């Protein structure tokens, strides 16, 4: 079990680090579009869609990374004032809600991905790329990755148990 958890952690870290590089590509493409549009008076028809798709890709792959790093957004006002045992119970409840919500996302995004693959969704813009199909598939993949990492985090939480002070 521990080996599977470590493998999942490595996968989550690798995808998160890949997502970081995607954001760099987004910045470079955006700078290129600004130069092309305003300095050369030659705007592209593809940059907006590509940048949007790359941001969506990076976002979907970042969830599991944020989870494994425990860097998600948290409101700590009450959390910091309660005992470690109560924190454990709050973490347990949050983990269960997270897993439940992600399972719903996996279920719904699977149907979207299958339909998109069946009909090859296109953007309908001047570029008219098949990026919507890719994004729907990536949403499903990212949700699966995130739910698997959340299950690993939940297992570790259970294994650790509530701490007494």
PDB file of C-alpha atoms in Angstrom:
ATOM      1  CA  UNK A   1       0.000   0.000   0.000  1.00  0.00           C
ATOM      2  CA  UNK A   2       2.804   2.368   0.910  1.00  0.00           C
ATOM      3  CA  UNK A   3       4.471   1.732  -2.456  1.00  0.00           C
ATOM      4  CA  UNK A   4       1.257   2.640  -4.317  1.00  0.00           C
ATOM      5  CA  UNK A   5       0.978   5.849  -2.300  1.00  0.00           C
ATOM      6  CA  UNK A   6       4.554   6.801  -3.167  1.00  0.00           C
ATOM      7  CA  UNK A   7       3.941   6.104  -6.862  1.00  0.00           C
ATOM      8  CA  UNK A   8       0.808   8.260  -6.799  1.00  0.00           C
ATOM      9  CA  UNK A   9       2.738  11.057  -5.079  1.00  0.00           C
ATOM     10  CA  UNK A  10       5.435  10.911  -7.766  1.00  0.00           C
ATOM     11  CA  UNK A  11       2.853  11.032 -10.552  1.00  0.00           C
ATOM     12  CA  UNK A  12       1.120  14.010  -8.925  1.00  0.00           C
ATOM     13  CA  UNK A  13       4.396  15.867  -8.455  1.00  0.00           C
ATOM     14  CA  UNK A  14       5.500  15.182 -12.032  1.00  0.00           C
ATOM     15  CA  UNK A  15       2.234  16.408 -13.533  1.00  0.00           C
ATOM     16  CA  UNK A  16       2.285  19.485 -11.324  1.00  0.00           C
ATOM     17  CA  UNK A  17       5.825  20.332 -12.357  1.00  0.00           C
ATOM     18  CA  UNK A  18       4.869  19.844 -16.003  1.00  0.00           C
ATOM     19  CA  UNK A  19       1.961  22.236 -15.444  1.00  0.00           C
ATOM     20  CA  UNK A  20       4.401  24.861 -14.172  1.00  0.00           C
ATOM     21  CA  UNK A  21       6.221  24.742 -17.505  1.00  0.00           C
ATOM     22  CA  UNK A  22       2.933  25.040 -19.372  1.00  0.00           C
ATOM     23  CA  UNK A  23       2.326  28.391 -17.668  1.00  0.00           C
ATOM     24  CA  UNK A  24       5.719  29.589 -18.933  1.00  0.00           C
ATOM     25  CA  UNK A  25       4.688  28.613 -22.471  1.00  0.00           C
ATOM     26  CA  UNK A  26       1.421  30.523 -21.967  1.00  0.00           C
ATOM     27  CA  UNK A  27       3.343  33.652 -20.976  1.00  0.00           C
ATOM     28  CA  UNK A  28       5.608  33.388 -24.017  1.00  0.00           C
ATOM     29  CA  UNK A  29       2.687  32.834 -26.401  1.00  0.00           C
ATOM     30  CA  UNK A  30       0.843  35.784 -24.894  1.00  0.00           C
ATOM     31  CA  UNK A  31       3.891  38.002 -25.320  1.00  0.00           C
ATOM     32  CA  UNK A  32       4.204  36.857 -28.925  1.00  0.00           C
ATOM     33  CA  UNK A  33       0.553  37.726 -29.564  1.00  0.00           C
ATOM     34  CA  UNK A  34       0.985  41.206 -28.083  1.00  0.00           C
ATOM     35  CA  UNK A  35       4.060  41.862 -30.242  1.00  0.00           C
ATOM     36  CA  UNK A  36       2.387  40.443 -33.358  1.00  0.00           C
ATOM     37  CA  UNK A  37      -0.821  42.396 -32.801  1.00  0.00           C
ATOM     38  CA  UNK A  38       0.475  45.787 -31.712  1.00  0.00           C
ATOM     39  CA  UNK A  39       3.953  46.081 -33.217  1.00  0.00           C
ATOM     40  CA  UNK A  40       3.541  44.150 -36.465  1.00  0.00           C
ATOM     41  CA  UNK A  41      -0.212  44.668 -36.935  1.00  0.00           C
ATOM     42  CA  UNK A  42      -0.543  40.914 -37.569  1.00  0.00           C
ATOM     43  CA  UNK A  43      -2.773  39.341 -34.921  1.00  0.00           C
ATOM     44  CA  UNK A  44      -3.049  35.574 -34.894  1.00  0.00           C
ATOM     45  CA  UNK A  45      -6.299  33.606 -35.076  1.00  0.00           C
ATOM     46  CA  UNK A  46      -4.937  30.815 -32.912  1.00  0.00           C
ATOM     47  CA  UNK A  47      -3.244  32.373 -29.887  1.00  0.00           C
ATOM     48  CA  UNK A  48      -6.331  32.987 -27.735  1.00  0.00           C
ATOM     49  CA  UNK A  49      -7.573  29.420 -28.101  1.00  0.00           C
ATOM     50  CA  UNK A  50      -4.161  27.878 -27.565  1.00  0.00           C
ATOM     51  CA  UNK A  51      -3.486  30.008 -24.476  1.00  0.00           C
ATOM     52  CA  UNK A  52      -6.915  29.196 -23.064  1.00  0.00           C
ATOM     53  CA  UNK A  53      -6.420  25.479 -23.714  1.00  0.00           C
ATOM     54  CA  UNK A  54      -2.948  25.465 -22.174  1.00  0.00           C
ATOM     55  CA  UNK A  55      -4.202  27.275 -19.058  1.00  0.00           C
ATOM     56  CA  UNK A  56      -7.026  24.752 -18.747  1.00  0.00           C
ATOM     57  CA  UNK A  57      -4.535  21.919 -19.183  1.00  0.00           C
ATOM     58  CA  UNK A  58      -2.260  23.294 -16.474  1.00  0.00           C
ATOM     59  CA  UNK A  59      -5.191  23.898 -14.135  1.00  0.00           C
ATOM     60  CA  UNK A  60      -6.539  20.361 -14.491  1.00  0.00           C
ATOM     61  CA  UNK A  61      -3.125  18.850 -13.865  1.00  0.00           C
ATOM     62  CA  UNK A  62      -2.408  21.081 -10.860  1.00  0.00           C
ATOM     63  CA  UNK A  63      -5.079  19.767  -8.494  1.00  0.00           C
ATOM     64  CA  UNK A  64      -3.291  16.575  -7.500  1.00  0.00           C
ATOM     65  CA  UNK A  65       0.021  18.439  -7.178  1.00  0.00           C
ATOM     66  CA  UNK A  66      -1.502  21.001  -4.831  1.00  0.00           C
ATOM     67  CA  UNK A  67      -3.016  18.165  -2.809  1.00  0.00           C
ATOM     68  CA  UNK A  68       0.230  16.204  -2.438  1.00  0.00           C
ATOM     69  CA  UNK A  69       2.062  19.405  -1.450  1.00  0.00           C
ATOM     70  CA  UNK A  70      -0.754  20.351   0.961  1.00  0.00           C
ATOM     71  CA  UNK A  71      -0.752  23.875  -0.506  1.00  0.00           C
ATOM     72  CA  UNK A  72      -4.463  24.239  -1.116  1.00  0.00           C
ATOM     73  CA  UNK A  73      -6.320  27.326  -0.025  1.00  0.00           C
ATOM     74  CA  UNK A  74      -7.513  27.090   3.560  1.00  0.00           C
ATOM     75  CA  UNK A  75      -9.188  29.456   5.978  1.00  0.00           C
ATOM     76  CA  UNK A  76      -7.156  28.853   9.094  1.00  0.00           C
ATOM     77  CA  UNK A  77      -8.777  31.220  11.584  1.00  0.00           C
ATOM     78  CA  UNK A  78     -10.712  28.485  13.403  1.00  0.00           C
ATOM     79  CA  UNK A  79      -8.458  25.613  12.350  1.00  0.00           C
ATOM     80  CA  UNK A  80      -5.435  27.099  14.132  1.00  0.00           C
ATOM     81  CA  UNK A  81      -7.382  27.629  17.369  1.00  0.00           C
ATOM     82  CA  UNK A  82      -8.579  24.032  17.833  1.00  0.00           C
ATOM     83  CA  UNK A  83      -6.770  20.990  19.175  1.00  0.00           C
ATOM     84  CA  UNK A  84      -4.808  18.638  16.921  1.00  0.00           C
ATOM     85  CA  UNK A  85      -7.455  15.954  17.504  1.00  0.00           C
ATOM     86  CA  UNK A  86     -10.236  18.281  16.313  1.00  0.00           C
ATOM     87  CA  UNK A  87      -8.075  19.270  13.327  1.00  0.00           C
ATOM     88  CA  UNK A  88      -7.786  15.607  12.404  1.00  0.00           C
ATOM     89  CA  UNK A  89     -11.564  15.265  12.406  1.00  0.00           C
ATOM     90  CA  UNK A  90     -11.937  18.420  10.302  1.00  0.00           C
ATOM     91  CA  UNK A  91      -9.327  17.082   7.875  1.00  0.00           C
ATOM     92  CA  UNK A  92     -11.229  13.794   7.728  1.00  0.00           C
ATOM     93  CA  UNK A  93     -14.520  15.530   6.924  1.00  0.00           C
ATOM     94  CA  UNK A  94     -12.840  17.767   4.333  1.00  0.00           C
ATOM     95  CA  UNK A  95     -11.185  14.744   2.707  1.00  0.00           C
ATOM     96  CA  UNK A  96     -14.496  12.895   2.469  1.00  0.00           C
ATOM     97  CA  UNK A  97     -16.215  15.902   0.887  1.00  0.00           C
ATOM     98  CA  UNK A  98     -13.295  16.359  -1.502  1.00  0.00           C
ATOM     99  CA  UNK A  99     -13.391  12.732  -2.611  1.00  0.00           C
ATOM    100  CA  UNK A 100     -17.175  12.837  -3.029  1.00  0.00           C
ATOM    101  CA  UNK A 101     -17.061  16.044  -5.097  1.00  0.00           C
ATOM    102  CA  UNK A 102     -14.233  14.729  -7.249  1.00  0.00           C
ATOM    103  CA  UNK A 103     -16.081  11.456  -7.851  1.00  0.00           C
ATOM    104  CA  UNK A 104     -19.024  13.486  -9.155  1.00  0.00           C
ATOM    105  CA  UNK A 105     -16.629  15.439 -11.386  1.00  0.00           C
ATOM    106  CA  UNK A 106     -15.089  12.201 -12.698  1.00  0.00           C
ATOM    107  CA  UNK A 107     -18.535  10.765 -13.424  1.00  0.00           C
ATOM    108  CA  UNK A 108     -19.811  13.870 -15.225  1.00  0.00           C
ATOM    109  CA  UNK A 109     -16.593  14.613 -17.097  1.00  0.00           C
ATOM    110  CA  UNK A 110     -16.416  11.030 -18.361  1.00  0.00           C
ATOM    111  CA  UNK A 111     -19.714  11.482 -20.181  1.00  0.00           C
ATOM    112  CA  UNK A 112     -18.524  14.816 -21.615  1.00  0.00           C
ATOM    113  CA  UNK A 113     -15.255  13.277 -22.787  1.00  0.00           C
ATOM    114  CA  UNK A 114     -16.970  10.313 -24.449  1.00  0.00           C
ATOM    115  CA  UNK A 115     -19.414  12.577 -26.289  1.00  0.00           C
ATOM    116  CA  UNK A 116     -16.614  14.931 -27.318  1.00  0.00           C
ATOM    117  CA  UNK A 117     -14.583  12.035 -28.697  1.00  0.00           C
ATOM    118  CA  UNK A 118     -17.569  10.600 -30.504  1.00  0.00           C
ATOM    119  CA  UNK A 119     -18.421  13.845 -32.298  1.00  0.00           C
ATOM    120  CA  UNK A 120     -15.028  15.647 -32.160  1.00  0.00           C
ATOM    121  CA  UNK A 121     -16.127  18.947 -30.655  1.00  0.00           C
ATOM    122  CA  UNK A 122     -14.675  21.996 -32.362  1.00  0.00           C
ATOM    123  CA  UNK A 123     -14.366  25.549 -31.098  1.00  0.00           C
ATOM    124  CA  UNK A 124     -16.425  27.237 -33.808  1.00  0.00           C
ATOM    125  CA  UNK A 125     -13.995  30.149 -34.036  1.00  0.00           C
ATOM    126  CA  UNK A 126     -11.932  31.224 -37.032  1.00  0.00           C
ATOM    127  CA  UNK A 127      -9.270  28.765 -35.868  1.00  0.00           C
ATOM    128  CA  UNK A 128     -11.962  26.072 -35.326  1.00  0.00           C
ATOM    129  CA  UNK A 129      -9.641  23.713 -33.520  1.00  0.00           C
ATOM    130  CA  UNK A 130     -10.652  20.432 -31.890  1.00  0.00           C
ATOM    131  CA  UNK A 131      -9.319  21.747 -28.566  1.00  0.00           C
ATOM    132  CA  UNK A 132     -12.706  21.405 -26.799  1.00  0.00           C
ATOM    133  CA  UNK A 133     -12.454  17.647 -27.331  1.00  0.00           C
ATOM    134  CA  UNK A 134      -8.965  17.590 -25.870  1.00  0.00           C
ATOM    135  CA  UNK A 135      -9.985  19.761 -22.918  1.00  0.00           C
ATOM    136  CA  UNK A 136     -12.950  17.565 -22.020  1.00  0.00           C
ATOM    137  CA  UNK A 137     -10.697  14.520 -22.043  1.00  0.00           C
ATOM    138  CA  UNK A 138      -8.094  16.347 -19.965  1.00  0.00           C
ATOM    139  CA  UNK A 139     -10.731  17.426 -17.452  1.00  0.00           C
ATOM    140  CA  UNK A 140     -11.628  13.776 -16.954  1.00  0.00           C
ATOM    141  CA  UNK A 141      -7.963  12.734 -16.692  1.00  0.00           C
ATOM    142  CA  UNK A 142      -7.124  15.521 -14.258  1.00  0.00           C
ATOM    143  CA  UNK A 143     -10.155  14.693 -12.114  1.00  0.00           C
ATOM    144  CA  UNK A 144      -9.144  11.010 -11.985  1.00  0.00           C
ATOM    145  CA  UNK A 145      -5.612  11.975 -10.984  1.00  0.00           C
ATOM    146  CA  UNK A 146      -6.924  14.353  -8.321  1.00  0.00           C
ATOM    147  CA  UNK A 147      -9.369  11.816  -6.848  1.00  0.00           C
ATOM    148  CA  UNK A 148      -6.648   9.148  -6.701  1.00  0.00           C
ATOM    149  CA  UNK A 149      -4.317  11.558  -4.896  1.00  0.00           C
ATOM    150  CA  UNK A 150      -7.146  12.506  -2.535  1.00  0.00           C
ATOM    151  CA  UNK A 151      -7.742   8.834  -1.714  1.00  0.00           C
ATOM    152  CA  UNK A 152      -4.023   8.434  -0.977  1.00  0.00           C
ATOM    153  CA  UNK A 153      -4.120  11.518   1.267  1.00  0.00           C
ATOM    154  CA  UNK A 154      -7.225  10.137   3.014  1.00  0.00           C
ATOM    155  CA  UNK A 155      -5.513   6.775   3.601  1.00  0.00           C
ATOM    156  CA  UNK A 156      -2.532   8.533   5.154  1.00  0.00           C
ATOM    157  CA  UNK A 157      -4.833  10.595   7.339  1.00  0.00           C
ATOM    158  CA  UNK A 158      -6.588   7.456   8.606  1.00  0.00           C
ATOM    159  CA  UNK A 159      -3.270   5.702   9.157  1.00  0.00           C
ATOM    160  CA  UNK A 160      -1.940   8.645  11.158  1.00  0.00           C
ATOM    161  CA  UNK A 161      -5.031   8.808  13.355  1.00  0.00           C
ATOM    162  CA  UNK A 162      -6.068  11.638  15.660  1.00  0.00           C
ATOM    163  CA  UNK A 163      -3.285  13.116  17.734  1.00  0.00           C
ATOM    164  CA  UNK A 164      -3.634  13.678  21.433  1.00  0.00           C
ATOM    165  CA  UNK A 165      -2.113  16.691  23.154  1.00  0.00           C
TER     166      UNK A 165
END
